[in-house]
Coordinates of C-alpha atoms in Angstrom, one line a residue:
Chain A
M43 CA 75.1 -51.5 54.3
T44 CA 76.3 -53.3 57.4
D45 CA 75.6 -51.5 60.7
L46 CA 76.3 -53.4 63.8
R47 CA 75.4 -50.6 66.2
V48 CA 72.9 -51.7 68.9
T49 CA 69.5 -50.7 67.6
A50 CA 67.0 -48.7 69.7
G51 CA 64.8 -51.8 70.2
N52 CA 67.7 -53.6 71.9
D53 CA 69.2 -50.6 73.7
A54 CA 68.4 -50.6 77.4
A55 CA 70.7 -47.6 77.9
H56 CA 68.8 -45.5 75.4
V57 CA 71.7 -43.9 73.6
D58 CA 71.3 -40.8 71.5
R59 CA 74.4 -40.7 69.3
G60 CA 73.5 -37.4 67.7
A61 CA 74.3 -36.7 64.0
P62 CA 76.6 -39.0 62.1
F63 CA 79.8 -37.9 60.3
E64 CA 82.1 -39.7 57.9
F65 CA 85.8 -40.5 57.8
L66 CA 87.7 -42.3 55.1
F67 CA 88.9 -45.8 55.4
D68 CA 91.3 -46.7 52.6
G69 CA 89.3 -44.2 50.5
T70 CA 85.8 -45.5 51.4
P71 CA 83.5 -43.3 53.6
V72 CA 82.7 -44.9 56.9
K73 CA 79.9 -43.6 59.2
S74 CA 80.7 -42.7 62.7
Y75 CA 79.4 -40.7 65.7
D76 CA 81.0 -38.4 68.2
G77 CA 82.4 -40.5 71.1
E78 CA 83.0 -43.6 69.0
T79 CA 86.5 -45.1 68.6
I80 CA 87.8 -45.7 65.1
G81 CA 87.8 -49.4 65.9
A82 CA 84.1 -49.4 67.0
A83 CA 83.1 -47.5 63.8
L84 CA 84.9 -50.0 61.6
V85 CA 83.5 -53.0 63.4
A86 CA 80.1 -51.5 63.1
A87 CA 80.7 -51.2 59.4
G88 CA 81.7 -54.9 59.2
V89 CA 85.4 -54.1 58.8
L90 CA 87.6 -56.6 60.7
T91 CA 91.0 -56.2 59.2
F92 CA 92.9 -53.1 60.4
R93 CA 96.5 -54.1 59.6
T94 CA 98.6 -56.8 58.1
T95 CA 101.6 -58.3 60.0
R96 CA 105.2 -57.5 59.3
Q97 CA 106.5 -61.0 58.7
N98 CA 103.7 -63.0 57.1
G99 CA 101.3 -60.3 55.9
K100 CA 98.5 -61.8 58.0
P101 CA 95.3 -59.8 58.7
R102 CA 94.7 -58.5 62.2
G103 CA 91.9 -56.5 63.9
I104 CA 90.6 -55.7 67.3
F105 CA 91.9 -58.2 69.9
C106 CA 92.1 -56.9 73.5
G107 CA 89.9 -53.9 72.8
I108 CA 91.4 -51.9 75.7
G109 CA 94.7 -50.6 74.3
I110 CA 97.0 -53.3 75.6
C111 CA 97.8 -55.6 72.7
Y112 CA 98.7 -53.2 69.9
D113 CA 97.1 -55.5 67.3
C114 CA 94.5 -53.0 65.9
L115 CA 97.1 -50.5 64.5
L116 CA 96.1 -48.2 61.7
I117 CA 97.6 -45.2 59.8
V118 CA 95.6 -42.1 60.8
D119 CA 96.2 -38.9 58.9
G120 CA 99.6 -40.2 57.9
N121 CA 100.6 -41.3 61.5
P122 CA 101.3 -45.0 61.8
N123 CA 100.8 -47.3 64.8
I124 CA 97.6 -45.7 66.0
R125 CA 95.5 -48.0 68.2
A126 CA 92.0 -48.1 66.7
C127 CA 90.4 -49.4 69.9
V128 CA 91.2 -46.3 72.0
T129 CA 91.4 -43.5 69.4
P130 CA 88.3 -41.4 68.9
A131 CA 87.0 -41.1 65.4
K132 CA 86.8 -37.6 63.9
A133 CA 85.0 -36.3 60.9
G134 CA 87.1 -36.3 57.8
M135 CA 90.0 -38.2 59.1
N136 CA 92.0 -40.3 56.7
V137 CA 92.4 -43.8 58.0
R138 CA 94.3 -46.5 56.2
V139 CA 95.1 -50.1 56.7
Q140 CA 98.6 -50.4 58.1
H141 CA 100.6 -52.9 56.0
G142 CA 103.7 -54.3 57.8
S143 CA 105.8 -51.6 59.4
A144 CA 103.8 -48.9 57.5
E145 CA 106.9 -47.9 55.6
E146 CA 104.8 -45.8 53.2
A147 CA 103.8 -43.6 56.1
Y148 CA 107.4 -42.6 56.6
D149 CA 108.0 -41.8 53.0
G150 CA 105.9 -38.7 53.0
G151 CA 103.4 -40.5 50.9
Y152 CA 100.4 -38.9 52.7
Chain B
M208 CA 106.2 -29.3 82.4
T209 CA 106.5 -30.7 86.0
A210 CA 104.0 -30.9 88.8
D211 CA 104.0 -32.2 92.3
T212 CA 101.5 -34.3 94.2
E213 CA 101.4 -36.0 97.6
V214 CA 99.7 -39.2 96.4
A215 CA 99.8 -40.4 92.8
V216 CA 97.3 -43.2 92.0
I217 CA 97.8 -45.0 88.7
G218 CA 94.6 -46.5 87.3
A219 CA 91.0 -45.2 87.9
G220 CA 89.2 -48.6 88.3
P221 CA 87.5 -49.5 91.6
A222 CA 90.9 -49.9 93.5
G223 CA 92.2 -46.5 92.2
M224 CA 89.0 -44.6 92.7
W225 CA 88.6 -45.7 96.3
A226 CA 92.3 -45.3 97.1
A227 CA 92.1 -41.7 95.7
I228 CA 88.9 -40.7 97.5
T229 CA 90.1 -42.3 100.8
A230 CA 93.5 -40.5 100.7
A231 CA 91.8 -37.2 99.8
R232 CA 89.3 -37.5 102.6
S233 CA 92.2 -38.2 104.9
G234 CA 93.7 -34.8 103.9
C235 CA 96.1 -35.7 101.1
H236 CA 96.5 -34.1 97.7
V237 CA 95.9 -36.8 95.2
T238 CA 96.6 -37.1 91.4
L239 CA 94.6 -39.9 89.8
I240 CA 96.1 -40.9 86.5
D241 CA 94.2 -43.0 84.0
A242 CA 94.8 -44.2 80.5
Y243 CA 91.1 -44.0 79.4
A244 CA 88.8 -41.1 78.6
R245 CA 86.6 -41.5 81.7
P246 CA 87.2 -43.0 85.1
G247 CA 85.8 -46.4 86.0
G248 CA 88.4 -48.9 84.8
Q249 CA 87.2 -52.0 83.0
Y250 CA 84.6 -52.9 85.5
Y251 CA 82.7 -49.6 85.6
K252 CA 83.6 -48.7 82.0
Q253 CA 81.4 -45.8 81.0
M254 CA 79.9 -44.9 77.7
P255 CA 81.4 -41.9 76.0
R256 CA 80.0 -38.7 77.4
Q257 CA 78.9 -37.7 73.9
F258 CA 76.4 -40.7 73.7
K259 CA 73.8 -38.9 75.8
A260 CA 72.4 -42.2 77.2
S261 CA 69.3 -41.6 79.2
A262 CA 69.6 -44.9 81.1
P263 CA 73.4 -45.6 81.1
N264 CA 73.3 -47.5 84.4
A265 CA 71.0 -50.2 82.9
L266 CA 74.2 -51.8 81.5
H267 CA 76.1 -52.0 84.8
H268 CA 75.8 -54.2 87.8
D269 CA 76.2 -52.2 91.1
F270 CA 76.9 -48.9 89.4
G271 CA 75.4 -46.7 92.1
R272 CA 78.3 -46.7 94.4
A273 CA 80.8 -46.1 91.7
E274 CA 78.8 -43.1 90.4
A275 CA 78.8 -41.6 93.9
V276 CA 82.6 -41.9 94.2
M277 CA 83.2 -40.6 90.7
A278 CA 81.1 -37.5 91.6
Q279 CA 83.1 -37.1 94.9
L280 CA 86.4 -37.3 93.0
Q281 CA 85.3 -34.7 90.5
E282 CA 84.1 -32.4 93.2
S283 CA 87.0 -32.8 95.6
N284 CA 89.5 -29.9 95.5
R285 CA 92.2 -32.2 96.7
V286 CA 91.9 -34.5 93.7
T287 CA 93.3 -33.9 90.2
I288 CA 92.2 -36.5 87.6
L289 CA 94.4 -37.0 84.6
S290 CA 92.3 -39.0 82.1
G291 CA 93.7 -40.2 78.8
T292 CA 97.1 -40.2 80.2
S293 CA 99.5 -43.2 80.3
V294 CA 102.5 -43.7 82.5
W295 CA 105.4 -44.8 80.2
S296 CA 108.1 -45.0 82.8
A297 CA 108.7 -44.5 86.5
H298 CA 111.6 -44.0 88.9
A299 CA 111.7 -44.3 92.7
A300 CA 114.2 -42.3 94.8
S301 CA 114.2 -42.1 98.6
D302 CA 112.3 -38.9 98.8
K303 CA 110.1 -38.9 95.7
I304 CA 108.7 -41.0 92.9
T305 CA 109.0 -39.7 89.3
L306 CA 106.3 -40.7 86.8
Y307 CA 106.8 -40.1 83.1
L308 CA 103.4 -39.2 81.6
N309 CA 102.2 -39.0 78.0
N310 CA 98.9 -37.7 76.7
Q311 CA 97.5 -35.8 73.8
E312 CA 99.2 -32.6 75.0
G313 CA 102.6 -34.3 75.0
S314 CA 105.0 -35.6 77.7
S315 CA 105.4 -34.5 81.2
E316 CA 106.9 -35.5 84.5
L317 CA 105.0 -35.9 87.8
Y318 CA 106.8 -36.0 91.1
A319 CA 104.9 -37.8 93.9
R320 CA 105.7 -38.3 97.5
T321 CA 103.9 -41.7 97.5
L322 CA 102.4 -43.9 94.9
V323 CA 99.4 -46.3 94.9
L324 CA 99.5 -48.7 92.0
T325 CA 96.1 -49.9 90.9
P326 CA 96.7 -50.8 87.3
G327 CA 94.1 -53.5 87.0
A328 CA 94.1 -56.5 84.7
Y329 CA 93.3 -57.7 81.2
D330 CA 91.9 -60.9 79.7
R331 CA 94.1 -63.9 79.6
A332 CA 93.8 -65.4 76.1
L333 CA 95.0 -69.0 75.5
P334 CA 96.4 -69.6 72.0
F335 CA 94.9 -72.1 69.6
P336 CA 95.1 -72.5 65.8
G337 CA 93.4 -69.5 64.2
W338 CA 93.2 -67.3 67.4
D339 CA 95.0 -64.5 65.4
L340 CA 92.2 -64.3 62.8
P341 CA 90.2 -61.0 62.7
G342 CA 86.9 -61.5 64.5
V343 CA 88.6 -63.5 67.3
M344 CA 88.9 -61.2 70.3
T345 CA 89.0 -61.3 74.0
A346 CA 85.7 -61.4 76.0
G347 CA 86.8 -58.0 77.4
A348 CA 87.1 -56.5 73.9
M349 CA 83.5 -57.7 73.2
Q350 CA 82.3 -56.2 76.5
T351 CA 83.9 -52.9 75.7
L352 CA 82.4 -52.8 72.2
V353 CA 78.9 -53.7 73.3
K354 CA 78.7 -51.9 76.7
S355 CA 80.8 -48.8 76.1
Q356 CA 80.6 -48.3 72.3
R357 CA 77.2 -50.0 71.8
V358 CA 78.4 -51.9 68.8
L359 CA 78.1 -55.6 68.3
P360 CA 81.3 -57.4 67.5
G361 CA 79.4 -59.6 65.1
R362 CA 76.0 -61.2 64.6
R363 CA 76.7 -64.9 65.3
I364 CA 78.9 -65.1 68.3
V365 CA 80.5 -67.9 70.4
L366 CA 82.2 -67.3 73.7
S367 CA 84.8 -69.8 75.0
G368 CA 86.9 -69.7 78.1
S369 CA 86.7 -70.2 81.9
G370 CA 85.4 -68.3 84.8
P371 CA 82.4 -66.2 85.7
F372 CA 83.3 -63.2 83.4
L373 CA 81.9 -65.0 80.3
M374 CA 78.4 -64.8 81.7
P375 CA 77.9 -61.0 81.9
V376 CA 79.6 -60.6 78.5
A377 CA 77.3 -63.2 76.9
A378 CA 74.3 -61.6 78.6
A379 CA 75.2 -58.1 77.4
L380 CA 75.7 -59.4 73.8
A381 CA 72.4 -61.2 73.9
E382 CA 70.5 -58.3 75.4
A383 CA 72.0 -56.0 72.7
G384 CA 70.6 -58.2 69.9
A385 CA 73.5 -60.5 69.0
D386 CA 72.8 -64.2 68.3
V387 CA 75.0 -65.8 71.0
L388 CA 75.2 -69.4 69.8
A389 CA 76.8 -70.8 72.9
V390 CA 79.0 -70.2 75.9
Y391 CA 81.7 -72.8 76.4
E392 CA 83.1 -73.1 79.9
A393 CA 86.2 -75.3 79.8
T394 CA 85.9 -76.4 83.5
H395 CA 84.0 -79.6 84.0
P396 CA 80.5 -79.5 85.5
R397 CA 81.6 -82.1 88.2
R398 CA 84.0 -79.5 89.6
Q399 CA 81.3 -76.9 89.8
A400 CA 79.2 -79.3 91.8
Q401 CA 82.1 -80.0 94.2
Y402 CA 82.4 -76.3 94.9
G403 CA 78.7 -75.7 95.4
P404 CA 78.6 -75.9 99.2
Q405 CA 81.4 -73.4 99.6
L406 CA 79.3 -70.7 97.9
W407 CA 77.1 -70.6 101.0
G408 CA 77.0 -67.0 102.3
H409 CA 78.1 -65.4 99.1
W410 CA 74.5 -64.4 98.3
D411 CA 75.3 -61.2 96.4
K412 CA 77.5 -63.1 94.0
L413 CA 75.1 -65.9 93.6
L414 CA 72.2 -63.5 92.8
E415 CA 74.4 -61.7 90.3
A416 CA 75.2 -65.0 88.5
Q417 CA 71.6 -66.0 88.6
A418 CA 70.6 -62.8 86.9
Y419 CA 73.0 -63.4 84.0
L420 CA 71.9 -67.0 83.7
R421 CA 68.3 -65.9 83.6
I422 CA 69.1 -63.5 80.7
L423 CA 70.9 -66.2 78.9
A424 CA 68.0 -68.6 79.4
R425 CA 65.5 -66.0 78.1
H426 CA 67.6 -65.6 74.9
R427 CA 68.0 -69.4 74.7
V428 CA 71.8 -69.2 74.9
P429 CA 73.2 -72.6 76.0
V430 CA 76.0 -72.7 78.5
K431 CA 78.1 -75.9 78.0
F432 CA 80.7 -77.2 80.4
G433 CA 83.8 -79.2 79.8
R434 CA 84.2 -77.8 76.2
A435 CA 86.2 -75.2 74.5
V436 CA 86.9 -73.7 71.0
V437 CA 90.2 -75.4 70.1
R438 CA 90.5 -74.0 66.5
A439 CA 89.2 -71.1 64.5
E440 CA 89.0 -71.2 60.8
G441 CA 88.3 -68.8 58.0
D442 CA 90.0 -67.0 55.1
G443 CA 90.9 -63.5 56.3
Q444 CA 88.5 -63.6 59.2
V445 CA 86.9 -66.2 61.5
R446 CA 84.0 -68.1 59.8
R447 CA 83.9 -71.3 61.7
V448 CA 85.0 -72.6 65.1
A449 CA 85.8 -76.2 66.2
V450 CA 84.5 -77.0 69.7
A451 CA 86.0 -80.1 71.4
R452 CA 84.9 -81.9 74.6
L453 CA 87.7 -81.7 77.1
N454 CA 89.2 -84.1 79.6
A455 CA 89.5 -82.9 83.2
D456 CA 93.0 -81.5 82.4
W457 CA 91.5 -79.6 79.3
S458 CA 93.2 -81.9 76.7
P459 CA 90.8 -82.4 73.9
R460 CA 89.0 -85.7 73.6
A461 CA 89.6 -87.6 70.4
D462 CA 86.9 -87.3 67.7
S463 CA 84.8 -84.9 69.9
E464 CA 84.9 -81.9 67.6
E465 CA 81.8 -80.2 66.4
Y466 CA 81.7 -77.1 64.2
L467 CA 79.8 -73.8 64.4
D468 CA 79.6 -71.0 61.8
V469 CA 80.3 -67.7 63.5
D470 CA 81.4 -64.2 62.5
A471 CA 83.0 -63.4 65.9
L472 CA 84.5 -65.5 68.7
G473 CA 85.2 -64.2 72.2
I474 CA 87.8 -65.9 74.4
G475 CA 88.6 -65.3 78.1
Y476 CA 90.5 -67.6 80.5
G477 CA 90.6 -65.3 83.5
F478 CA 92.8 -62.3 83.9
V479 CA 96.4 -61.2 83.9
P480 CA 97.5 -58.4 86.2
S481 CA 99.3 -55.3 84.8
T482 CA 102.6 -55.6 86.7
E483 CA 105.0 -53.6 84.4
L484 CA 105.2 -50.6 86.7
S485 CA 105.5 -52.6 89.9
Y486 CA 108.4 -54.7 88.3
L487 CA 110.0 -51.5 87.0
L488 CA 109.9 -49.9 90.4
G489 CA 111.5 -52.9 92.0
C490 CA 108.6 -54.3 94.0
E491 CA 108.8 -58.0 94.9
H492 CA 106.4 -60.4 93.2
R493 CA 105.1 -63.9 93.9
Y494 CA 104.0 -66.6 91.5
D495 CA 100.4 -67.8 92.2
S496 CA 100.1 -71.3 90.8
L497 CA 96.3 -71.3 90.8
Q498 CA 96.1 -68.0 88.9
G499 CA 99.1 -68.8 86.7
A500 CA 100.6 -65.3 87.1
F501 CA 103.0 -63.2 89.1
F502 CA 101.5 -60.7 91.5
A503 CA 102.9 -57.9 93.6
R504 CA 103.7 -58.9 97.2
H505 CA 102.0 -56.7 99.9
S506 CA 101.3 -56.4 103.6
T507 CA 97.8 -56.5 105.0
Q508 CA 97.9 -52.7 104.9
M509 CA 98.6 -52.9 101.1
A510 CA 102.2 -51.7 101.3
S511 CA 104.4 -53.2 98.6
S512 CA 108.0 -54.3 99.3
R513 CA 109.2 -50.8 98.3
K514 CA 108.8 -48.0 100.8
G515 CA 106.2 -45.5 99.9
I516 CA 104.6 -47.6 97.2
F517 CA 101.3 -49.2 97.8
V518 CA 99.3 -51.7 95.7
A519 CA 95.6 -52.6 95.5
G520 CA 93.2 -54.5 93.3
E521 CA 94.1 -57.0 90.6
I522 CA 97.9 -56.4 90.9
T523 CA 97.7 -58.2 94.2
G524 CA 95.6 -61.2 93.0
I525 CA 92.6 -61.4 90.7
G526 CA 89.7 -60.5 93.1
G527 CA 87.2 -58.5 91.1
S528 CA 85.6 -55.2 91.9
S529 CA 84.7 -55.8 95.6
V530 CA 88.2 -56.8 96.6
A531 CA 89.6 -53.9 94.6
R532 CA 87.3 -51.4 96.2
L533 CA 88.2 -52.6 99.7
Q534 CA 91.9 -52.9 99.1
G535 CA 91.9 -49.5 97.5
T536 CA 90.2 -48.0 100.6
I537 CA 92.8 -49.6 102.8
A538 CA 95.7 -48.5 100.6
G539 CA 94.3 -44.9 100.7
Y540 CA 94.4 -44.9 104.5
T541 CA 97.9 -46.4 104.5
A542 CA 99.1 -43.8 102.0
A543 CA 97.7 -41.1 104.3
R544 CA 99.5 -42.7 107.2
W545 CA 102.8 -42.6 105.2
L546 CA 102.3 -38.9 104.8
T547 CA 101.5 -38.6 108.6
R548 CA 98.0 -37.4 108.0
L549 CA 96.8 -40.3 110.2
T550 CA 98.3 -42.0 113.2
D551 CA 98.9 -45.7 113.3
E552 CA 95.9 -46.1 115.6
Q553 CA 93.6 -44.0 113.3
T554 CA 94.7 -46.0 110.3
R555 CA 94.1 -49.3 112.0
A556 CA 90.7 -48.2 113.3
A557 CA 89.6 -46.8 109.9
S558 CA 90.8 -49.9 108.0
A559 CA 89.4 -52.6 110.3
P560 CA 85.9 -52.8 108.9
Y561 CA 87.2 -53.0 105.4
M562 CA 89.7 -55.7 106.3
K563 CA 86.9 -57.8 107.7
Q564 CA 84.8 -57.5 104.5
L565 CA 88.0 -58.1 102.4
R566 CA 88.5 -61.5 104.1
H567 CA 84.9 -62.5 103.1
Q568 CA 85.4 -61.3 99.5
Q569 CA 88.8 -62.9 99.2
A570 CA 87.4 -66.3 100.3
F571 CA 85.1 -66.1 97.3
A572 CA 87.9 -65.0 94.9
S573 CA 90.1 -68.0 96.1
L574 CA 87.2 -70.3 95.4
L575 CA 87.0 -69.0 91.8
H576 CA 90.8 -69.3 91.4
S577 CA 90.7 -72.9 92.4
L578 CA 87.6 -73.8 90.4
Y579 CA 88.4 -72.1 87.2
R580 CA 92.1 -72.4 87.1
V581 CA 93.7 -72.9 83.7
R582 CA 94.5 -76.6 83.3
P583 CA 97.7 -77.7 81.5
G584 CA 96.0 -79.7 78.7
W585 CA 95.3 -76.5 76.7
Q586 CA 98.8 -76.9 75.3
E587 CA 97.5 -79.9 73.4
W588 CA 95.3 -77.5 71.4
L589 CA 98.5 -76.1 69.8
T590 CA 100.0 -77.1 66.5
S591 CA 103.5 -76.4 65.4
D592 CA 102.4 -73.3 63.4
T593 CA 100.0 -71.9 66.0
V594 CA 101.1 -68.3 66.8
I595 CA 102.2 -67.8 70.4
C596 CA 103.6 -64.2 70.3
R597 CA 101.1 -62.3 68.1
C598 CA 103.3 -59.2 67.8
E599 CA 106.5 -60.9 66.5
E600 CA 104.6 -63.8 64.9
V601 CA 106.5 -66.5 66.8
S602 CA 105.0 -70.0 66.4
Y603 CA 104.7 -72.8 69.0
G604 CA 107.2 -74.7 66.8
K605 CA 109.8 -72.0 67.3
V606 CA 109.3 -71.9 71.1
E607 CA 109.4 -75.7 71.2
E608 CA 112.7 -75.7 69.2
A609 CA 114.2 -73.1 71.5
V610 CA 113.5 -75.3 74.5
T611 CA 114.0 -78.8 73.2
Q612 CA 116.7 -78.2 70.5
F613 CA 118.6 -75.2 71.9
G614 CA 118.2 -76.0 75.6
A615 CA 116.4 -72.8 76.7
S616 CA 115.1 -73.5 80.2
D617 CA 113.9 -70.0 81.1
V618 CA 111.6 -67.4 79.5
K619 CA 114.4 -64.9 79.0
T620 CA 116.4 -67.3 76.9
V621 CA 113.3 -68.3 74.9
K622 CA 112.7 -64.6 74.3
S623 CA 116.3 -64.1 73.1
L624 CA 116.1 -67.0 70.8
T625 CA 112.6 -66.5 69.3
R626 CA 111.7 -62.8 69.9
C627 CA 108.7 -63.9 71.9
G628 CA 107.5 -60.9 73.9
M629 CA 109.7 -58.3 72.1
G630 CA 106.9 -56.7 70.1
L631 CA 104.8 -53.7 70.8
C632 CA 102.6 -55.3 73.5
Q633 CA 105.9 -56.2 75.3
G634 CA 104.7 -59.6 76.3
R635 CA 101.5 -58.6 77.9
V636 CA 99.5 -61.0 75.8
C637 CA 101.9 -63.9 75.3
G638 CA 103.9 -63.6 78.6
P639 CA 101.9 -66.0 80.8
N640 CA 101.5 -68.5 78.0
V641 CA 105.3 -68.4 77.2
T642 CA 105.9 -69.1 80.9
A643 CA 103.5 -72.0 80.9
I644 CA 104.8 -73.5 77.7
T645 CA 108.5 -73.1 78.6
A646 CA 107.8 -74.7 82.0
A647 CA 105.9 -77.7 80.5
L648 CA 108.5 -78.3 77.8
S649 CA 111.5 -78.0 80.1
N650 CA 109.9 -79.9 83.0
R651 CA 110.5 -77.0 85.3
S652 CA 108.1 -74.9 87.4
P653 CA 106.8 -71.5 86.3
E654 CA 108.7 -69.9 89.1
Q655 CA 111.9 -71.4 87.8
V656 CA 111.4 -70.3 84.2
G657 CA 110.2 -66.9 85.3
A658 CA 108.4 -64.1 83.5
L659 CA 109.3 -61.8 80.6
S660 CA 111.3 -58.9 82.0
T661 CA 110.1 -55.3 82.0
R662 CA 111.9 -52.6 80.1
P663 CA 112.4 -49.0 81.3
I664 CA 109.9 -47.8 78.8
V665 CA 106.7 -49.8 79.7
K666 CA 104.4 -48.4 77.0
P667 CA 105.3 -47.7 73.4
I668 CA 105.8 -44.0 72.8
T669 CA 106.9 -42.0 69.8
L670 CA 110.5 -40.8 69.5
G671 CA 109.1 -37.3 69.5
A672 CA 107.5 -37.8 72.9
L673 CA 110.7 -39.3 74.2
I674 CA 112.8 -36.4 73.0
E675 CA 110.3 -33.9 74.5
A676 CA 110.6 -35.8 77.8
A677 CA 114.4 -36.0 77.8
P678 CA 116.0 -34.4 80.8
Q679 CA 118.3 -31.4 80.3
T680 CA 121.4 -32.9 81.8
P681 CA 122.6 -36.5 81.4
S682 CA 123.0 -36.9 85.1
D683 CA 119.3 -36.6 85.6
H684 CA 118.8 -39.5 83.3
P685 CA 116.1 -41.7 84.9
I686 CA 116.8 -44.9 83.1
R687 CA 119.3 -47.1 84.8

């Protein structure tokens, strides 16, 4: 499985992430660690598409990485428009790709 | 919930941290508000506390002095730090400034007697075909992923842009184990040579640059000048980039394209200041043609055009962390002067040494603005269907139509006709590019076509948060 986390051999900062946990991304378990953002955990797992656009259904992912551009939006535990790049990952959260305006999130579908 | 403070500082990067500690040391009660989980801003962005890194400073240049100030801010009983808190609106009256805050606990108002705006900056991204593909991100996004989250944005990475920021990002990626195929600097090598002699005396900066270049050399990362990624390709995510040789004005040379297979592309063409609050509060701005952006006007004492509102750091001109730290310090003294904690004479005496250093640092910043300025030929990278406004999916063809067919000759009209800048990012990403494109197509200056306007709500918030924040009586309504 893809894991793009910086490995110990390349880590000048000597990070000890502690024990991993999982959250669900469109039903698939994704590994994460306390302190990681949802966006970083998904990028580490090789996931690049977080939403599709409202007009043309184009895939989008992390762009500015600092909470400015609102391109990396996801549905988290039923709440749409959550910025993956600045939102901490938590064990057991239910994360979904946000399609268009995320109308399904407003229909009580979650 | 409401609270009161003497000095509100918005943004805990170098400018904000030094403004806050200086005002606190001068006797003021300070509230430092920051959108991120830990202070430091983008320059001193820290890893999450939970990562338990035993050598966190190995990833930072010059972290020691920031660490000292962070500790002093934490310990000071005159400083309150509100992390993870964004300011979604603001209103200035004669006796107080009201800030509308939002964080995980909900919405609140903060009344401050004076305000120091240190909101920093973010990457400028120039559009090109395929820049909206997943895997294409700003150099700053890559830096945040690798330095703060310790995750590689991909395995085979190319960086393209202009300015010195590309070097530390490429170095951090290479050190962390990514295969950085190349760094493309759009500015021509001839220009770099021309500016060489003026670097005399800026030894700290030259040594820093040399350190990054040494890392890149060790990892065999080529740095190529006068080239840029002008197209990204891939089905669903970036797989390949086209690199073109550029003319001096950055227009691509015919038949000069070469291709590289990548899984991530980082782009960065300098920085754009966060000016939404300074616009909203009625501060005057100036257009800087070298930096291609509007900045808050200020006095040498860092006072904005609005009484009781001070500015420091990137909002005054892109200057980097040293300029931000020095301006923040001066703004901190001036805010204390405003609250009569210092006399004019004390303020002048305290600020003088920082002003002297500031002149030296600003000379270097001006050099970079001139050398690495965005040249107009980038607009030749665009095709009719290239996305300009990412939020509202407005193509270059639509903007072109608004200007050449419908006669729009300013940015506000282009916005009305195309929805450019009306999305969730509120024009933060496309704003400078829409100004540049509109100016070029209408043969007018960027000052004439202007910038996208700021709305009373400067950050997207939920309706729930808005209702929670609503004042009890309509007459208190802050939005005019």
